[in-house]
């Protein structure tokens, strides 16, 4: 065996880092990283990959099969399917960011207050959380969406409001696990305010599982909002949104299969990709799971 060179010694700590151990434990996760990187590139700069307008109707080019001119064919309105799939990544990213911001914001506040103060406050907040969880997610989201009205913004608000209980319970559990640690007791003895202790000591040391949960939920939120769009409650035509595109192409599925297939495949890849990346983050942020 050849002796280790200085360059090898410099690379060894990087290769043996917890993150790369997590990647080696999940070799398929590299595929997830590639999928997610492509998703973000398409979402941030879609105009760099196509010259067509995603909302421009052209009846002269309707229902064309995949070709060198239209890589994934065209739909019943003559719009390029590849262009709409690419721009749909931007719509999906926007939806996911807004929904998870709403869900994590509400869940963080409810879970932190319930876990830190306990007692009657905890009991009231957790029973309210249980009431929300008791409703099937899809039924609750449809009911909230119907109350708010149709539209993309209303759908995001409906999904965000229906999604927060999971974060509330997760945050509460993490707060309960760390709030009686010695460093929290010391901060309290030194006269730290409740807000300062929660922000700088309690939540800060319980954030890792929340990061993993958010990563895993990105694909699920995309799937949920696409499902509502499929039912006609989300983005209105001609907005390029994957669930709406699948719904628009279902009447042509037997002959013009590409209209629904490719946006459905894009949604499938995003869900799989974020789940694979979530597995990496879980192993990376949980030392006990790395190196097994």
GROMACS .gro file of C-alpha atoms in nm:
model
  292
    1UNK     CA    1   0.000   0.000   0.000
    2UNK     CA    2   0.144   0.334  -0.107
    3UNK     CA    3   0.219   0.585   0.170
    4UNK     CA    4  -0.023   0.875   0.206
    5UNK     CA    5   0.096   1.188   0.032
    6UNK     CA    6   0.035   1.537   0.175
    7UNK     CA    7  -0.241   1.588  -0.084
    8UNK     CA    8  -0.410   1.266   0.025
    9UNK     CA    9  -0.389   1.373   0.388
   10UNK     CA   10  -0.557   1.701   0.302
   11UNK     CA   11  -0.837   1.526   0.114
   12UNK     CA   12  -0.898   1.259   0.378
   13UNK     CA   13  -1.079   1.480   0.632
   14UNK     CA   14  -1.308   1.607   0.353
   15UNK     CA   15  -1.387   1.255   0.232
   16UNK     CA   16  -1.440   1.131   0.587
   17UNK     CA   17  -1.669   1.417   0.682
   18UNK     CA   18  -2.011   1.330   0.818
   19UNK     CA   19  -2.182   1.464   0.506
   20UNK     CA   20  -1.989   1.240   0.270
   21UNK     CA   21  -2.037   0.943   0.500
   22UNK     CA   22  -2.409   1.011   0.473
   23UNK     CA   23  -2.379   1.019   0.093
   24UNK     CA   24  -2.186   0.691   0.093
   25UNK     CA   25  -2.453   0.533   0.314
   26UNK     CA   26  -2.715   0.630   0.053
   27UNK     CA   27  -2.548   0.593  -0.290
   28UNK     CA   28  -2.874   0.664  -0.473
   29UNK     CA   29  -2.884   1.001  -0.300
   30UNK     CA   30  -2.642   1.136  -0.561
   31UNK     CA   31  -2.927   1.101  -0.809
   32UNK     CA   32  -3.145   1.307  -0.575
   33UNK     CA   33  -2.883   1.581  -0.559
   34UNK     CA   34  -2.865   1.593  -0.940
   35UNK     CA   35  -3.244   1.609  -0.970
   36UNK     CA   36  -3.274   1.889  -0.715
   37UNK     CA   37  -2.993   2.091  -0.869
   38UNK     CA   38  -3.161   2.062  -1.210
   39UNK     CA   39  -3.494   2.161  -1.054
   40UNK     CA   40  -3.347   2.478  -0.901
   41UNK     CA   41  -3.164   2.569  -1.223
   42UNK     CA   42  -3.484   2.533  -1.427
   43UNK     CA   43  -3.684   2.726  -1.168
   44UNK     CA   44  -3.439   3.015  -1.143
   45UNK     CA   45  -3.351   3.051  -1.512
   46UNK     CA   46  -3.614   2.879  -1.731
   47UNK     CA   47  -3.570   3.120  -2.022
   48UNK     CA   48  -3.219   2.985  -2.075
   49UNK     CA   49  -3.351   2.646  -2.187
   50UNK     CA   50  -3.631   2.736  -2.430
   51UNK     CA   51  -3.722   3.011  -2.673
   52UNK     CA   52  -4.099   2.966  -2.652
   53UNK     CA   53  -4.349   3.159  -2.442
   54UNK     CA   54  -4.511   2.919  -2.190
   55UNK     CA   55  -4.848   3.098  -2.214
   56UNK     CA   56  -4.865   3.175  -2.586
   57UNK     CA   57  -5.150   2.998  -2.766
   58UNK     CA   58  -5.095   2.881  -3.125
   59UNK     CA   59  -5.373   2.675  -3.279
   60UNK     CA   60  -5.159   2.607  -3.588
   61UNK     CA   61  -4.923   2.394  -3.380
   62UNK     CA   62  -5.171   2.216  -3.153
   63UNK     CA   63  -5.130   1.847  -3.057
   64UNK     CA   64  -4.795   1.800  -3.232
   65UNK     CA   65  -4.595   1.493  -3.121
   66UNK     CA   66  -4.241   1.522  -2.980
   67UNK     CA   67  -3.996   1.636  -3.247
   68UNK     CA   68  -3.676   1.831  -3.295
   69UNK     CA   69  -3.883   2.151  -3.304
   70UNK     CA   70  -4.093   2.070  -2.998
   71UNK     CA   71  -3.895   1.826  -2.784
   72UNK     CA   72  -4.192   1.712  -2.575
   73UNK     CA   73  -4.465   1.797  -2.824
   74UNK     CA   74  -4.741   2.055  -2.791
   75UNK     CA   75  -5.074   2.054  -2.608
   76UNK     CA   76  -5.430   2.118  -2.726
   77UNK     CA   77  -5.366   2.492  -2.725
   78UNK     CA   78  -5.045   2.472  -2.929
   79UNK     CA   79  -4.821   2.555  -2.632
   80UNK     CA   80  -4.484   2.383  -2.613
   81UNK     CA   81  -4.496   2.113  -2.343
   82UNK     CA   82  -4.121   2.125  -2.272
   83UNK     CA   83  -4.140   2.500  -2.215
   84UNK     CA   84  -4.436   2.465  -1.982
   85UNK     CA   85  -4.267   2.185  -1.786
   86UNK     CA   86  -3.955   2.402  -1.741
   87UNK     CA   87  -4.154   2.708  -1.634
   88UNK     CA   88  -4.367   2.482  -1.415
   89UNK     CA   89  -4.057   2.424  -1.201
   90UNK     CA   90  -4.059   2.797  -1.115
   91UNK     CA   91  -4.428   2.783  -1.024
   92UNK     CA   92  -4.370   2.475  -0.809
   93UNK     CA   93  -4.075   2.634  -0.628
   94UNK     CA   94  -4.280   2.946  -0.557
   95UNK     CA   95  -4.568   2.737  -0.422
   96UNK     CA   96  -4.341   2.523  -0.203
   97UNK     CA   97  -4.161   2.823  -0.051
   98UNK     CA   98  -4.486   3.003   0.036
   99UNK     CA   99  -4.663   2.693   0.173
  100UNK     CA  100  -4.370   2.580   0.388
  101UNK     CA  101  -4.313   2.936   0.513
  102UNK     CA  102  -4.675   2.944   0.633
  103UNK     CA  103  -4.668   2.591   0.778
  104UNK     CA  104  -4.331   2.620   0.954
  105UNK     CA  105  -4.413   2.969   1.081
  106UNK     CA  106  -4.738   2.863   1.246
  107UNK     CA  107  -4.596   2.528   1.361
  108UNK     CA  108  -4.285   2.691   1.508
  109UNK     CA  109  -4.481   2.944   1.712
  110UNK     CA  110  -4.738   2.693   1.839
  111UNK     CA  111  -4.484   2.418   1.911
  112UNK     CA  112  -4.232   2.647   2.081
  113UNK     CA  113  -4.486   2.816   2.308
  114UNK     CA  114  -4.654   2.484   2.398
  115UNK     CA  115  -4.329   2.301   2.467
  116UNK     CA  116  -4.153   2.577   2.658
  117UNK     CA  117  -4.434   2.696   2.883
  118UNK     CA  118  -4.616   2.363   2.925
  119UNK     CA  119  -4.914   2.333   3.159
  120UNK     CA  120  -5.245   2.481   3.052
  121UNK     CA  121  -5.089   2.659   2.753
  122UNK     CA  122  -4.950   2.331   2.623
  123UNK     CA  123  -5.279   2.153   2.678
  124UNK     CA  124  -5.486   2.413   2.491
  125UNK     CA  125  -5.250   2.444   2.196
  126UNK     CA  126  -5.199   2.069   2.156
  127UNK     CA  127  -5.570   1.992   2.174
  128UNK     CA  128  -5.631   2.250   1.900
  129UNK     CA  129  -5.353   2.086   1.700
  130UNK     CA  130  -5.518   1.747   1.750
  131UNK     CA  131  -5.845   1.886   1.617
  132UNK     CA  132  -5.673   2.002   1.297
  133UNK     CA  133  -5.493   1.666   1.259
  134UNK     CA  134  -5.824   1.481   1.302
  135UNK     CA  135  -5.945   1.614   0.968
  136UNK     CA  136  -5.813   1.434   0.656
  137UNK     CA  137  -5.558   1.665   0.500
  138UNK     CA  138  -5.712   1.676   0.153
  139UNK     CA  139  -6.064   1.737   0.285
  140UNK     CA  140  -5.942   2.018   0.512
  141UNK     CA  141  -5.740   2.179   0.233
  142UNK     CA  142  -6.036   2.164  -0.006
  143UNK     CA  143  -6.267   2.312   0.260
  144UNK     CA  144  -6.028   2.599   0.336
  145UNK     CA  145  -5.973   2.657  -0.035
  146UNK     CA  146  -6.346   2.665  -0.098
  147UNK     CA  147  -6.389   2.919   0.182
  148UNK     CA  148  -6.112   3.141   0.046
  149UNK     CA  149  -6.206   3.103  -0.321
  150UNK     CA  150  -6.028   2.956  -0.621
  151UNK     CA  151  -5.681   3.067  -0.721
  152UNK     CA  152  -5.315   2.987  -0.670
  153UNK     CA  153  -5.276   3.214  -0.365
  154UNK     CA  154  -5.583   3.066  -0.200
  155UNK     CA  155  -5.453   2.715  -0.263
  156UNK     CA  156  -5.118   2.798  -0.104
  157UNK     CA  157  -5.290   2.944   0.201
  158UNK     CA  158  -5.516   2.638   0.228
  159UNK     CA  159  -5.229   2.389   0.209
  160UNK     CA  160  -5.012   2.594   0.445
  161UNK     CA  161  -5.288   2.613   0.706
  162UNK     CA  162  -5.354   2.239   0.675
  163UNK     CA  163  -4.984   2.144   0.694
  164UNK     CA  164  -4.866   2.316   1.015
  165UNK     CA  165  -4.975   2.063   1.285
  166UNK     CA  166  -4.694   1.823   1.200
  167UNK     CA  167  -4.438   2.097   1.256
  168UNK     CA  168  -4.603   2.204   1.579
  169UNK     CA  169  -4.577   1.854   1.724
  170UNK     CA  170  -4.220   1.811   1.601
  171UNK     CA  171  -4.105   2.146   1.743
  172UNK     CA  172  -4.282   2.079   2.073
  173UNK     CA  173  -4.109   1.742   2.108
  174UNK     CA  174  -3.769   1.896   2.040
  175UNK     CA  175  -3.834   2.179   2.285
  176UNK     CA  176  -3.936   1.934   2.558
  177UNK     CA  177  -3.615   1.737   2.496
  178UNK     CA  178  -3.380   2.033   2.547
  179UNK     CA  179  -3.557   2.289   2.765
  180UNK     CA  180  -3.433   2.132   3.091
  181UNK     CA  181  -3.072   2.087   2.978
  182UNK     CA  182  -2.802   2.246   3.193
  183UNK     CA  183  -2.720   2.524   2.948
  184UNK     CA  184  -3.087   2.630   2.943
  185UNK     CA  185  -3.106   2.621   3.322
  186UNK     CA  186  -2.786   2.829   3.340
  187UNK     CA  187  -2.925   3.087   3.097
  188UNK     CA  188  -3.243   3.109   3.302
  189UNK     CA  189  -3.042   3.150   3.625
  190UNK     CA  190  -2.844   3.434   3.467
  191UNK     CA  191  -3.167   3.625   3.412
  192UNK     CA  192  -3.223   3.555   3.043
  193UNK     CA  193  -3.573   3.636   2.919
  194UNK     CA  194  -3.799   3.360   2.793
  195UNK     CA  195  -3.782   3.494   2.438
  196UNK     CA  196  -3.401   3.507   2.443
  197UNK     CA  197  -3.370   3.158   2.591
  198UNK     CA  198  -3.611   3.011   2.334
  199UNK     CA  199  -3.438   3.181   2.040
  200UNK     CA  200  -3.072   3.138   2.138
  201UNK     CA  201  -3.068   2.813   2.331
  202UNK     CA  202  -3.380   2.600   2.302
  203UNK     CA  203  -3.485   2.623   1.938
  204UNK     CA  204  -3.130   2.666   1.813
  205UNK     CA  205  -3.034   2.326   1.953
  206UNK     CA  206  -3.341   2.145   1.823
  207UNK     CA  207  -3.354   2.267   1.463
  208UNK     CA  208  -3.186   1.971   1.289
  209UNK     CA  209  -3.494   1.742   1.271
  210UNK     CA  210  -3.699   2.037   1.145
  211UNK     CA  211  -3.455   2.089   0.855
  212UNK     CA  212  -3.489   1.722   0.761
  213UNK     CA  213  -3.869   1.741   0.786
  214UNK     CA  214  -3.882   2.050   0.564
  215UNK     CA  215  -3.666   1.880   0.300
  216UNK     CA  216  -3.885   1.572   0.296
  217UNK     CA  217  -4.200   1.785   0.287
  218UNK     CA  218  -4.097   1.985  -0.021
  219UNK     CA  219  -4.188   1.701  -0.255
  220UNK     CA  220  -4.506   1.622  -0.061
  221UNK     CA  221  -4.620   1.985  -0.070
  222UNK     CA  222  -4.555   1.997  -0.446
  223UNK     CA  223  -4.762   1.679  -0.481
  224UNK     CA  224  -5.044   1.812  -0.261
  225UNK     CA  225  -5.075   2.146  -0.441
  226UNK     CA  226  -5.057   1.973  -0.778
  227UNK     CA  227  -5.339   1.746  -0.663
  228UNK     CA  228  -5.555   2.046  -0.578
  229UNK     CA  229  -5.468   2.204  -0.913
  230UNK     CA  230  -5.567   1.877  -1.080
  231UNK     CA  231  -5.906   1.912  -0.913
  232UNK     CA  232  -5.938   2.267  -1.048
  233UNK     CA  233  -5.867   2.449  -0.721
  234UNK     CA  234  -5.513   2.573  -0.788
  235UNK     CA  235  -5.348   2.762  -1.069
  236UNK     CA  236  -5.579   2.883  -1.344
  237UNK     CA  237  -5.492   2.836  -1.713
  238UNK     CA  238  -5.266   2.926  -1.881
  239UNK     CA  239  -5.030   2.932  -1.579
  240UNK     CA  240  -4.771   2.655  -1.628
  241UNK     CA  241  -4.834   2.433  -1.325
  242UNK     CA  242  -4.768   2.059  -1.336
  243UNK     CA  243  -5.090   1.942  -1.172
  244UNK     CA  244  -5.300   2.164  -1.395
  245UNK     CA  245  -5.111   2.041  -1.703
  246UNK     CA  246  -5.183   1.679  -1.611
  247UNK     CA  247  -5.552   1.764  -1.570
  248UNK     CA  248  -5.565   1.951  -1.903
  249UNK     CA  249  -5.419   1.654  -2.089
  250UNK     CA  250  -5.630   1.375  -1.942
  251UNK     CA  251  -5.888   1.396  -2.224
  252UNK     CA  252  -5.608   1.334  -2.475
  253UNK     CA  253  -5.421   1.067  -2.279
  254UNK     CA  254  -5.471   0.779  -2.523
  255UNK     CA  255  -5.353   0.955  -2.840
  256UNK     CA  256  -5.158   1.262  -2.723
  257UNK     CA  257  -5.003   1.099  -2.415
  258UNK     CA  258  -4.718   1.348  -2.387
  259UNK     CA  259  -4.942   1.632  -2.266
  260UNK     CA  260  -4.998   1.470  -1.925
  261UNK     CA  261  -4.704   1.229  -1.908
  262UNK     CA  262  -4.415   1.474  -1.898
  263UNK     CA  263  -4.546   1.712  -1.629
  264UNK     CA  264  -4.644   1.406  -1.425
  265UNK     CA  265  -4.293   1.266  -1.469
  266UNK     CA  266  -4.141   1.600  -1.361
  267UNK     CA  267  -4.351   1.597  -1.045
  268UNK     CA  268  -4.252   1.236  -0.976
  269UNK     CA  269  -3.880   1.317  -1.011
  270UNK     CA  270  -3.902   1.618  -0.780
  271UNK     CA  271  -4.075   1.413  -0.508
  272UNK     CA  272  -3.818   1.134  -0.538
  273UNK     CA  273  -3.528   1.379  -0.550
  274UNK     CA  274  -3.622   1.563  -0.233
  275UNK     CA  275  -3.685   1.237  -0.050
  276UNK     CA  276  -3.338   1.113  -0.142
  277UNK     CA  277  -3.182   1.443  -0.030
  278UNK     CA  278  -3.382   1.422   0.292
  279UNK     CA  279  -3.220   1.085   0.362
  280UNK     CA  280  -2.876   1.244   0.328
  281UNK     CA  281  -2.966   1.527   0.564
  282UNK     CA  282  -3.110   1.283   0.816
  283UNK     CA  283  -2.786   1.083   0.828
  284UNK     CA  284  -2.570   1.396   0.820
  285UNK     CA  285  -2.746   1.577   1.103
  286UNK     CA  286  -2.793   1.265   1.318
  287UNK     CA  287  -2.444   1.146   1.420
  288UNK     CA  288  -2.577   0.814   1.553
  289UNK     CA  289  -2.698   0.716   1.202
  290UNK     CA  290  -2.369   0.783   1.019
  291UNK     CA  291  -2.111   0.510   0.988
  292UNK     CA  292  -2.347   0.224   1.066
   0.00000   0.00000   0.00000
